[in-house]
Coordinates of N, CA and C and ligand atoms in Angstrom, one line a residue:
X27 N 4.2 -31.1 -13.9 CA 3.8 -31.3 -12.5 C 2.4 -31.0 -12.2
X28 N 1.6 -31.9 -11.7 CA 0.2 -31.7 -11.5 C -0.1 -31.2 -10.1
X29 N -0.8 -30.1 -10.0 CA -1.1 -29.6 -8.7 C -2.6 -29.6 -8.3
X30 N -2.9 -29.7 -7.1 CA -4.3 -29.5 -6.5 C -4.2 -28.5 -5.4
X31 N -5.2 -27.7 -5.3 CA -5.2 -26.7 -4.2 C -6.3 -27.0 -3.2
X32 N -6.0 -26.9 -1.9 CA -7.0 -27.2 -0.9 C -7.3 -25.9 -0.2
X33 N -8.6 -25.6 0.0 CA -9.0 -24.3 0.7 C -10.3 -24.6 1.4
X34 N -10.4 -23.9 2.5 CA -11.6 -24.1 3.3 C -12.7 -23.0 3.1
X35 N -12.3 -21.8 2.6 CA -13.3 -20.7 2.6 C -13.2 -19.9 1.3
X36 N -12.7 -18.7 1.5 CA -12.7 -17.7 0.5 C -12.0 -18.1 -0.8
X37 N -10.8 -18.5 -0.7 CA -10.1 -19.0 -1.9 C -9.4 -17.9 -2.8
X38 N -9.0 -16.8 -2.2 CA -8.4 -15.8 -3.0 C -7.0 -16.2 -3.5
X39 N -6.3 -17.0 -2.6 CA -5.0 -17.5 -3.0 C -5.2 -18.5 -4.1
X40 N -6.2 -19.4 -4.0 CA -6.5 -20.3 -5.1 C -6.7 -19.6 -6.4
X41 N -7.5 -18.5 -6.3 CA -7.8 -17.7 -7.6 C -6.5 -17.2 -8.2
X42 N -5.6 -16.7 -7.4 CA -4.3 -16.2 -8.0 C -3.5 -17.3 -8.6
X43 N -3.5 -18.5 -7.9 CA -2.7 -19.6 -8.4 C -3.3 -20.1 -9.7
X44 N -4.7 -20.2 -9.7 CA -5.3 -20.8 -10.9 C -5.3 -19.9 -12.1
X45 N -5.1 -18.6 -11.9 CA -5.0 -17.7 -13.0 C -3.7 -17.9 -13.7
X46 N -2.7 -18.4 -13.0 CA -1.3 -18.5 -13.5 C -0.8 -19.9 -13.8
X47 N -1.4 -20.9 -13.2 CA -1.0 -22.2 -13.3 C -2.1 -23.2 -13.6
X48 N -1.9 -24.2 -14.3 CA -3.0 -25.2 -14.5 C -3.2 -25.9 -13.2
X49 N -4.5 -25.9 -12.7 CA -4.8 -26.6 -11.4 C -5.7 -27.7 -11.7
X50 N -5.4 -28.9 -11.3 CA -6.2 -30.1 -11.7 C -7.5 -30.1 -11.0
X51 N -7.5 -29.7 -9.7 CA -8.8 -29.6 -9.0 C -8.6 -28.8 -7.7
X52 N -9.7 -28.3 -7.2 CA -9.6 -27.7 -5.9 C -10.4 -28.6 -4.9
X53 N -9.9 -28.8 -3.7 CA -10.7 -29.5 -2.7 C -11.0 -28.6 -1.6
X54 N -12.3 -28.7 -1.1 CA -12.6 -28.0 0.1 C -13.3 -28.9 1.1
X55 N -13.0 -28.7 2.4 CA -13.6 -29.4 3.5 C -14.9 -28.8 3.9
X56 N -15.4 -27.8 3.2 CA -16.7 -27.2 3.4 C -17.5 -27.1 2.1
X57 N -18.6 -27.8 2.1 CA -19.4 -27.8 0.8 C -19.9 -26.5 0.4
X58 N -20.0 -25.5 1.3 CA -20.5 -24.2 0.9 C -19.4 -23.1 0.8
X59 N -18.2 -23.6 0.7 CA -17.1 -22.6 0.6 C -17.1 -21.8 -0.7
X60 N -16.8 -20.6 -0.6 CA -16.8 -19.7 -1.8 C -15.7 -20.1 -2.8
X61 N -14.7 -20.8 -2.3 CA -13.6 -21.2 -3.3 C -14.2 -22.1 -4.4
X62 N -15.3 -22.9 -4.0 CA -15.9 -23.8 -5.0 C -16.6 -23.0 -6.1
X63 N -17.1 -21.8 -5.8 CA -17.7 -21.0 -6.8 C -16.6 -20.4 -7.7
X64 N -15.5 -20.0 -7.1 CA -14.4 -19.5 -7.9 C -14.0 -20.5 -8.9
X65 N -13.9 -21.8 -8.4 CA -13.4 -22.9 -9.3 C -14.3 -23.0 -10.4
X66 N -15.6 -23.0 -10.1 CA -16.6 -23.2 -11.2 C -16.5 -22.1 -12.2
X67 N -16.3 -20.8 -11.8 CA -16.1 -19.7 -12.7 C -14.9 -19.8 -13.6
X68 N -13.9 -20.6 -13.0 CA -12.7 -20.8 -13.8 C -12.7 -22.1 -14.5
X69 N -13.8 -22.8 -14.5 CA -13.9 -24.1 -15.1 C -12.9 -25.1 -14.6
X70 N -12.6 -25.1 -13.3 CA -11.7 -26.0 -12.7 C -12.6 -27.0 -11.8
X71 N -12.4 -28.3 -11.9 CA -13.2 -29.2 -11.0 C -13.0 -28.9 -9.6
X72 N -14.1 -28.9 -8.9 CA -14.1 -28.7 -7.4 C -14.7 -29.9 -6.7
X73 N -14.1 -30.4 -5.7 CA -14.6 -31.5 -4.9 C -14.7 -31.0 -3.4
X74 N -15.7 -31.5 -2.8 CA -15.9 -31.1 -1.4 C -16.5 -32.3 -0.6
X75 N -15.9 -32.6 0.5 CA -16.6 -33.4 1.5 C -16.1 -33.0 2.9
X76 N -17.0 -33.3 3.9 CA -16.7 -32.8 5.2 C -16.4 -33.9 6.2
X77 N -15.5 -33.6 7.1 CA -15.0 -34.6 8.1 C -16.2 -35.3 8.8
X78 N -17.3 -34.5 9.0 CA -18.4 -35.0 9.8 C -19.2 -36.1 9.0
X79 N -18.9 -36.2 7.7 CA -19.6 -37.1 6.9 C -18.9 -38.5 6.9
X80 N -17.8 -38.6 7.6 CA -17.0 -39.8 7.7 C -17.0 -40.3 9.2
X81 N -16.7 -41.6 9.3 CA -16.6 -42.2 10.7 C -15.5 -41.5 11.5
X82 N -14.4 -41.2 10.9 CA -13.2 -40.6 11.6 C -12.3 -39.9 10.6
X83 N -11.3 -39.3 11.1 CA -10.4 -38.5 10.2 C -9.6 -39.4 9.3
X84 N -9.3 -40.6 9.7 CA -8.6 -41.5 8.8 C -9.4 -41.8 7.5
X85 N -10.7 -42.1 7.7 CA -11.6 -42.3 6.6 C -11.7 -41.1 5.7
X86 N -11.8 -39.9 6.3 CA -11.9 -38.7 5.6 C -10.7 -38.4 4.8
X87 N -9.5 -38.6 5.4 CA -8.3 -38.4 4.7 C -8.0 -39.5 3.6
X88 N -8.5 -40.7 3.9 CA -8.3 -41.7 2.9 C -9.0 -41.4 1.6
X89 N -10.2 -40.7 1.8 CA -11.0 -40.3 0.6 C -10.2 -39.2 -0.2
X90 N -9.5 -38.4 0.6 CA -8.7 -37.3 -0.1 C -7.5 -38.0 -0.8
X91 N -6.9 -38.9 -0.2 CA -5.7 -39.6 -0.8 C -6.2 -40.3 -2.1
X92 N -7.4 -40.9 -2.0 CA -7.9 -41.6 -3.3 C -8.1 -40.6 -4.4
X93 N -8.6 -39.4 -4.0 CA -8.8 -38.4 -5.0 C -7.5 -37.9 -5.6
X94 N -6.5 -37.7 -4.8 CA -5.2 -37.3 -5.2 C -4.6 -38.3 -6.1
X95 N -4.7 -39.6 -5.7 CA -4.1 -40.7 -6.6 C -4.8 -40.8 -7.9
X96 N -6.2 -40.7 -7.9 CA -6.9 -40.8 -9.1 C -6.5 -39.7 -10.1
X97 N -6.2 -38.5 -9.6 CA -5.8 -37.4 -10.5 C -4.2 -37.3 -10.7
X98 N -3.5 -38.3 -10.1 CA -2.1 -38.3 -10.2 C -1.4 -37.0 -9.8
X99 N -1.8 -36.5 -8.7 CA -1.3 -35.2 -8.2 C 0.1 -35.3 -7.7
X100 N 0.9 -34.4 -8.1 CA 2.3 -34.4 -7.6 C 2.5 -33.4 -6.5
X101 N 1.7 -32.4 -6.4 CA 2.0 -31.4 -5.4 C 0.6 -30.8 -4.9
X102 N 0.5 -30.9 -3.5 CA -0.8 -30.4 -2.9 C -0.4 -29.0 -2.3
X103 N -1.2 -28.0 -2.7 CA -1.0 -26.7 -2.3 C -2.1 -26.3 -1.3
X104 N -1.8 -26.2 0.0 CA -2.7 -25.7 0.9 C -2.8 -24.2 0.9
X105 N -4.0 -23.7 0.8 CA -4.1 -22.2 0.7 C -5.4 -21.9 1.5
X106 N -5.2 -21.7 2.8 CA -6.4 -21.5 3.6 C -7.2 -22.7 3.9
X107 N -6.5 -23.9 3.9 CA -7.1 -25.1 4.3 C -6.9 -25.2 5.8
X108 N -8.1 -25.1 6.5 CA -8.0 -24.9 8.0 C -8.0 -26.2 8.8
X109 N -7.6 -27.3 8.2 CA -7.5 -28.5 9.1 C -6.1 -28.9 9.2
X110 N -5.8 -29.5 10.3 CA -4.4 -30.0 10.5 C -4.3 -31.3 9.6
X111 N -3.2 -31.4 8.9 CA -3.0 -32.6 8.0 C -2.7 -33.8 9.0
X112 N -3.5 -34.8 8.9 CA -3.3 -36.0 9.7 C -2.4 -37.0 9.1
X113 N -2.2 -38.1 9.9 CA -1.2 -39.1 9.5 C -1.5 -39.8 8.2
X114 N -2.8 -40.0 7.9 CA -3.2 -40.7 6.7 C -2.7 -39.9 5.4
X115 N -3.1 -38.6 5.4 CA -2.7 -37.8 4.2 C -1.2 -37.6 4.2
X116 N -0.6 -37.3 5.4 CA 0.8 -37.0 5.5 C 1.6 -38.2 5.0
X117 N 1.3 -39.4 5.5 CA 2.2 -40.5 5.1 C 2.1 -40.8 3.6
X118 N 0.9 -40.6 3.0 CA 0.8 -40.8 1.6 C 1.5 -39.7 0.8
X119 N 1.5 -38.5 1.3 CA 2.0 -37.4 0.5 C 3.1 -36.5 1.1
X120 N 3.8 -37.0 2.1 CA 4.8 -36.2 2.8 C 5.9 -35.8 1.8
X121 N 6.3 -34.6 1.9 CA 7.3 -34.1 0.9 C 6.6 -33.6 -0.4
X122 N 5.3 -33.7 -0.4 CA 4.6 -33.2 -1.6 C 3.4 -32.3 -1.2
X123 N 3.4 -31.8 0.0 CA 2.4 -30.9 0.5 C 3.0 -29.6 1.0
X124 N 2.6 -28.4 0.4 CA 3.1 -27.1 0.9 C 1.9 -26.3 1.5
X125 N 2.2 -25.4 2.3 CA 1.2 -24.5 2.9 C 1.7 -23.1 3.0
X126 N 0.7 -22.2 2.9 CA 1.0 -20.8 3.0 C 0.5 -20.3 4.4
X127 N 1.4 -19.6 5.1 CA 1.0 -19.1 6.4 C 1.2 -17.5 6.4
X128 N 0.2 -16.8 7.0 CA 0.2 -15.4 6.9 C 1.0 -14.7 8.0
X129 N 2.2 -15.2 8.3 CA 3.2 -14.6 9.2 C 4.5 -15.2 8.9
X130 N 5.5 -14.6 9.6 CA 6.9 -14.9 9.3 C 7.3 -16.0 10.3
X131 N 7.1 -17.3 9.9 CA 7.3 -18.4 10.8 C 8.8 -18.5 11.2
X132 N 9.2 -18.9 12.4 CA 8.3 -19.5 13.4 C 7.5 -18.5 14.2
X133 N 7.5 -17.2 13.8 CA 6.7 -16.2 14.6 C 5.2 -16.5 14.2
X134 N 4.4 -16.4 15.2 CA 2.9 -16.5 15.1 C 2.3 -17.6 14.2
X135 N 2.6 -18.9 14.7 CA 2.0 -20.0 14.0 C 0.5 -20.1 14.4
X136 N -0.2 -21.0 13.8 CA -1.6 -21.2 14.2 C -2.6 -20.5 13.3
X137 N -3.9 -20.5 13.7 CA -5.0 -20.1 12.8 C -5.2 -18.6 12.8
X138 N -4.4 -17.9 13.6 CA -4.7 -16.4 13.7 C -3.4 -15.6 13.5
X139 N -2.6 -16.0 12.5 CA -1.3 -15.4 12.4 C -1.3 -13.9 12.2
X140 N -2.3 -13.4 11.5 CA -2.3 -11.9 11.2 C -2.8 -11.2 12.5
X141 N -3.8 -11.6 13.1 CA -4.4 -11.0 14.3 C -3.3 -11.1 15.4
X142 N -2.7 -12.2 15.6 CA -1.7 -12.4 16.7 C -0.5 -11.4 16.5
X143 N -0.1 -11.3 15.3 CA 1.0 -10.3 15.0 C 0.6 -8.9 15.3
X144 N -0.6 -8.6 14.9 CA -1.2 -7.2 15.1 C -1.3 -7.0 16.6
X145 N -1.9 -7.9 17.3 CA -2.0 -7.7 18.8 C -0.7 -7.6 19.5
X146 N 0.3 -8.3 19.0 CA 1.6 -8.3 19.7 C 2.3 -6.9 19.4
X147 N 1.8 -6.1 18.5 CA 2.3 -4.8 18.2 C 3.6 -4.8 17.4
X148 N 3.8 -5.8 16.6 CA 5.1 -5.9 15.9 C 5.1 -4.7 14.8
X149 N 6.4 -4.4 14.4 CA 6.4 -3.4 13.3 C 6.6 -4.1 12.0
X150 N 6.8 -5.4 12.0 CA 6.8 -6.2 10.7 C 6.3 -7.6 11.0
X151 N 5.6 -8.1 10.0 CA 5.3 -9.5 10.1 C 5.7 -10.2 8.8
X152 N 4.9 -11.0 8.2 CA 5.3 -11.5 6.9 C 4.4 -12.6 6.4
X153 N 5.0 -13.4 5.4 CA 4.3 -14.5 4.8 C 5.3 -15.6 4.6
X154 N 4.9 -16.9 4.9 CA 5.8 -18.0 4.8 C 5.1 -19.1 3.9
X155 N 5.9 -19.7 3.1 CA 5.4 -21.0 2.4 C 6.4 -22.1 2.9
X156 N 5.8 -23.2 3.4 CA 6.7 -24.2 4.0 C 6.1 -25.6 3.6
X157 N 7.0 -26.6 3.7 CA 6.6 -28.0 3.6 C 5.7 -28.3 4.8
X158 N 4.8 -29.2 4.6 CA 3.9 -29.6 5.7 C 4.4 -30.8 6.3
X159 N 4.6 -30.8 7.7 CA 4.9 -32.0 8.5 C 3.8 -32.2 9.5
X160 N 4.1 -33.0 10.5 CA 3.0 -33.3 11.4 C 2.7 -32.2 12.5
X161 N 3.5 -31.2 12.5 CA 3.3 -30.1 13.4 C 2.3 -29.0 12.8
X162 N 2.0 -28.0 13.6 CA 1.2 -26.9 13.1 C 2.2 -25.8 12.7
X163 N 2.3 -25.6 11.4 CA 3.1 -24.6 10.8 C 4.6 -24.7 11.2
X164 N 5.1 -26.0 11.3 CA 6.5 -26.2 11.7 C 7.4 -26.7 10.6
X165 N 6.9 -27.1 9.4 CA 7.7 -27.7 8.4 C 8.8 -26.8 7.9
X166 N 9.7 -27.3 7.1 CA 10.8 -26.6 6.6 C 10.3 -25.5 5.6
X167 N 10.9 -24.3 5.9 CA 10.5 -23.1 5.1 C 11.1 -23.2 3.7
X168 N 10.2 -22.9 2.7 CA 10.6 -22.8 1.3 C 11.0 -21.4 1.0
X169 N 10.1 -20.4 1.2 CA 10.4 -19.0 1.0 C 9.6 -18.2 2.0
X170 N 10.1 -17.1 2.5 CA 9.3 -16.2 3.3 C 9.7 -14.8 3.0
X171 N 8.7 -13.9 3.2 CA 9.0 -12.4 2.9 C 8.5 -11.6 4.1
X172 N 9.1 -10.5 4.4 CA 8.7 -9.6 5.4 C 7.6 -8.7 4.9
X173 N 6.7 -8.3 5.7 CA 5.7 -7.3 5.4 C 5.6 -6.3 6.5
X174 N 5.8 -5.0 6.2 CA 5.8 -4.0 7.3 C 4.4 -3.7 7.8
X175 N 4.4 -3.4 9.1 CA 3.2 -2.7 9.7 C 3.5 -1.3 9.7
X176 N 2.7 -0.5 9.0 CA 2.9 1.0 8.9 C 2.2 1.7 10.1
X177 N 2.8 2.9 10.4 CA 2.2 3.6 11.6 C 0.7 3.9 11.5
X178 N 0.2 4.2 10.3 CA -1.2 4.5 10.3 C -2.1 3.3 9.8
X179 N -1.5 2.1 9.9 CA -2.3 0.9 9.6 C -3.4 0.6 10.5
X180 N -4.5 0.1 9.9 CA -5.6 -0.5 10.7 C -5.3 -2.0 10.5
X181 N -6.0 -2.8 11.3 CA -5.9 -4.3 11.1 C -6.2 -4.6 9.7
X182 N -7.2 -3.9 9.2 CA -7.7 -4.3 7.8 C -6.6 -3.9 6.7
X183 N -6.0 -2.8 6.9 CA -5.0 -2.4 5.9 C -3.7 -3.3 6.0
X184 N -3.4 -3.6 7.3 CA -2.3 -4.5 7.5 C -2.6 -5.9 6.9
X185 N -3.8 -6.4 7.1 CA -4.2 -7.7 6.6 C -4.2 -7.7 5.0
X186 N -4.6 -6.6 4.5 CA -4.6 -6.5 3.0 C -3.2 -6.5 2.5
X187 N -2.3 -5.9 3.2 CA -0.9 -5.9 2.7 C -0.3 -7.3 2.8
X188 N -0.6 -8.0 3.8 CA -0.2 -9.4 4.0 C -0.7 -10.3 2.8
X189 N -2.0 -10.1 2.5 CA -2.6 -10.9 1.4 C -1.9 -10.5 0.1
X190 N -1.6 -9.3 -0.2 CA -0.9 -8.9 -1.4 C 0.4 -9.6 -1.5
X191 N 1.1 -9.7 -0.4 CA 2.4 -10.5 -0.4 C 2.2 -11.9 -0.6
X192 N 1.1 -12.5 -0.1 CA 0.8 -13.9 -0.4 C 0.6 -14.2 -1.9
X193 N -0.2 -13.2 -2.5 CA -0.5 -13.4 -3.9 C 0.8 -13.3 -4.8
X194 N 1.8 -12.7 -4.3 CA 3.1 -12.7 -5.1 C 3.9 -13.9 -4.7
X195 N 3.9 -14.3 -3.4 CA 4.8 -15.4 -3.0 C 4.4 -16.7 -3.5
X196 N 3.1 -17.0 -3.5 CA 2.7 -18.4 -3.9 C 3.1 -18.7 -5.4
X197 N 2.9 -17.8 -6.3 CA 3.3 -18.1 -7.7 C 4.9 -18.2 -7.8
X198 N 5.6 -17.4 -7.0 CA 7.0 -17.5 -7.0 C 7.5 -18.8 -6.6
X199 N 6.9 -19.3 -5.5 CA 7.3 -20.6 -5.0 C 7.0 -21.8 -5.9
X200 N 5.8 -21.7 -6.6 CA 5.4 -22.7 -7.5 C 6.4 -22.8 -8.7
X201 N 6.8 -21.6 -9.1 CA 7.8 -21.6 -10.2 C 9.1 -22.2 -9.7
X202 N 9.5 -21.8 -8.5 CA 10.8 -22.4 -7.9 C 10.7 -23.9 -7.8
X203 N 9.5 -24.4 -7.6 CA 9.4 -25.9 -7.4 C 9.2 -26.6 -8.8
X204 N 9.2 -25.8 -9.8 CA 9.2 -26.4 -11.2 C 7.8 -26.6 -11.7
X205 N 6.8 -25.9 -11.2 CA 5.4 -26.1 -11.7 C 5.4 -25.2 -13.0
X206 N 4.9 -25.7 -14.1 CA 4.8 -24.9 -15.3 C 3.7 -24.0 -15.3
X207 N 3.9 -22.8 -15.8 CA 2.8 -21.8 -15.9 C 1.8 -22.2 -17.0
X208 N 0.6 -21.6 -17.0 CA -0.3 -21.8 -18.0 C 0.2 -21.3 -19.3
X209 N -0.1 -22.0 -20.4 CA 0.4 -21.6 -21.7 C -0.4 -20.4 -22.2
Ligands
LIG13 C1 -4.5 -16.8 3.9 O1 -4.2 -15.7 4.6 C2 -3.6 -18.0 4.2 O2 -2.3 -17.6 4.5 C3 -4.2 -18.6 5.4 O3 -5.6 -18.5 5.2 C4 -5.9 -17.4 4.3 C5 -6.7 -17.9 3.2 O4 -7.2 -16.9 2.4 N1 -3.7 -19.9 5.7 P1 -7.9 -17.2 1.0 O5 -8.9 -18.3 1.3 O6 -6.9 -17.7 0.1 O7 -8.6 -16.0 0.5

């Protein structure tokens, strides 16, 4: 099963995935994203183009679909890809796109799952990997884990614990979905 990873920025989840699984390429919607440097260091092809370079989101996503088709990608792994997947990409790849969200969905959807949980004063949050549908963080859950907020946590230590859980969950889900690990 051939996988591609989409990320907008740092790419620490990409790094964890790419160390354990063969990744065909990484795509970023920001040309200066650090994830592209990580890809280069791992000798994995990186592609980037930005929505603003296209007439509209349909054309932008059509370019992504072309890239996926050229590489015969079976599974798209969103890992910090900060755009909502639109109709063009979704209709071409529905049922083949997964996303990681840093909260226990349906709790705290959206772009600030960690901060929102922190500000709500929860004593636990979590991490979710789900299929992508047309909503924001609404698709069917594949796996999720709870992450406690400890009494002496700062936002930073809480955030770090969530990320550690992400780094364990993504590989687990990829194995569950039948993605072969690196030889
Ligand atoms: C992760 O917390 C992920 O759950 C969220 O964005 C963050 C991306 O981090 N969607 P990184 O780019 O993988 O370091």
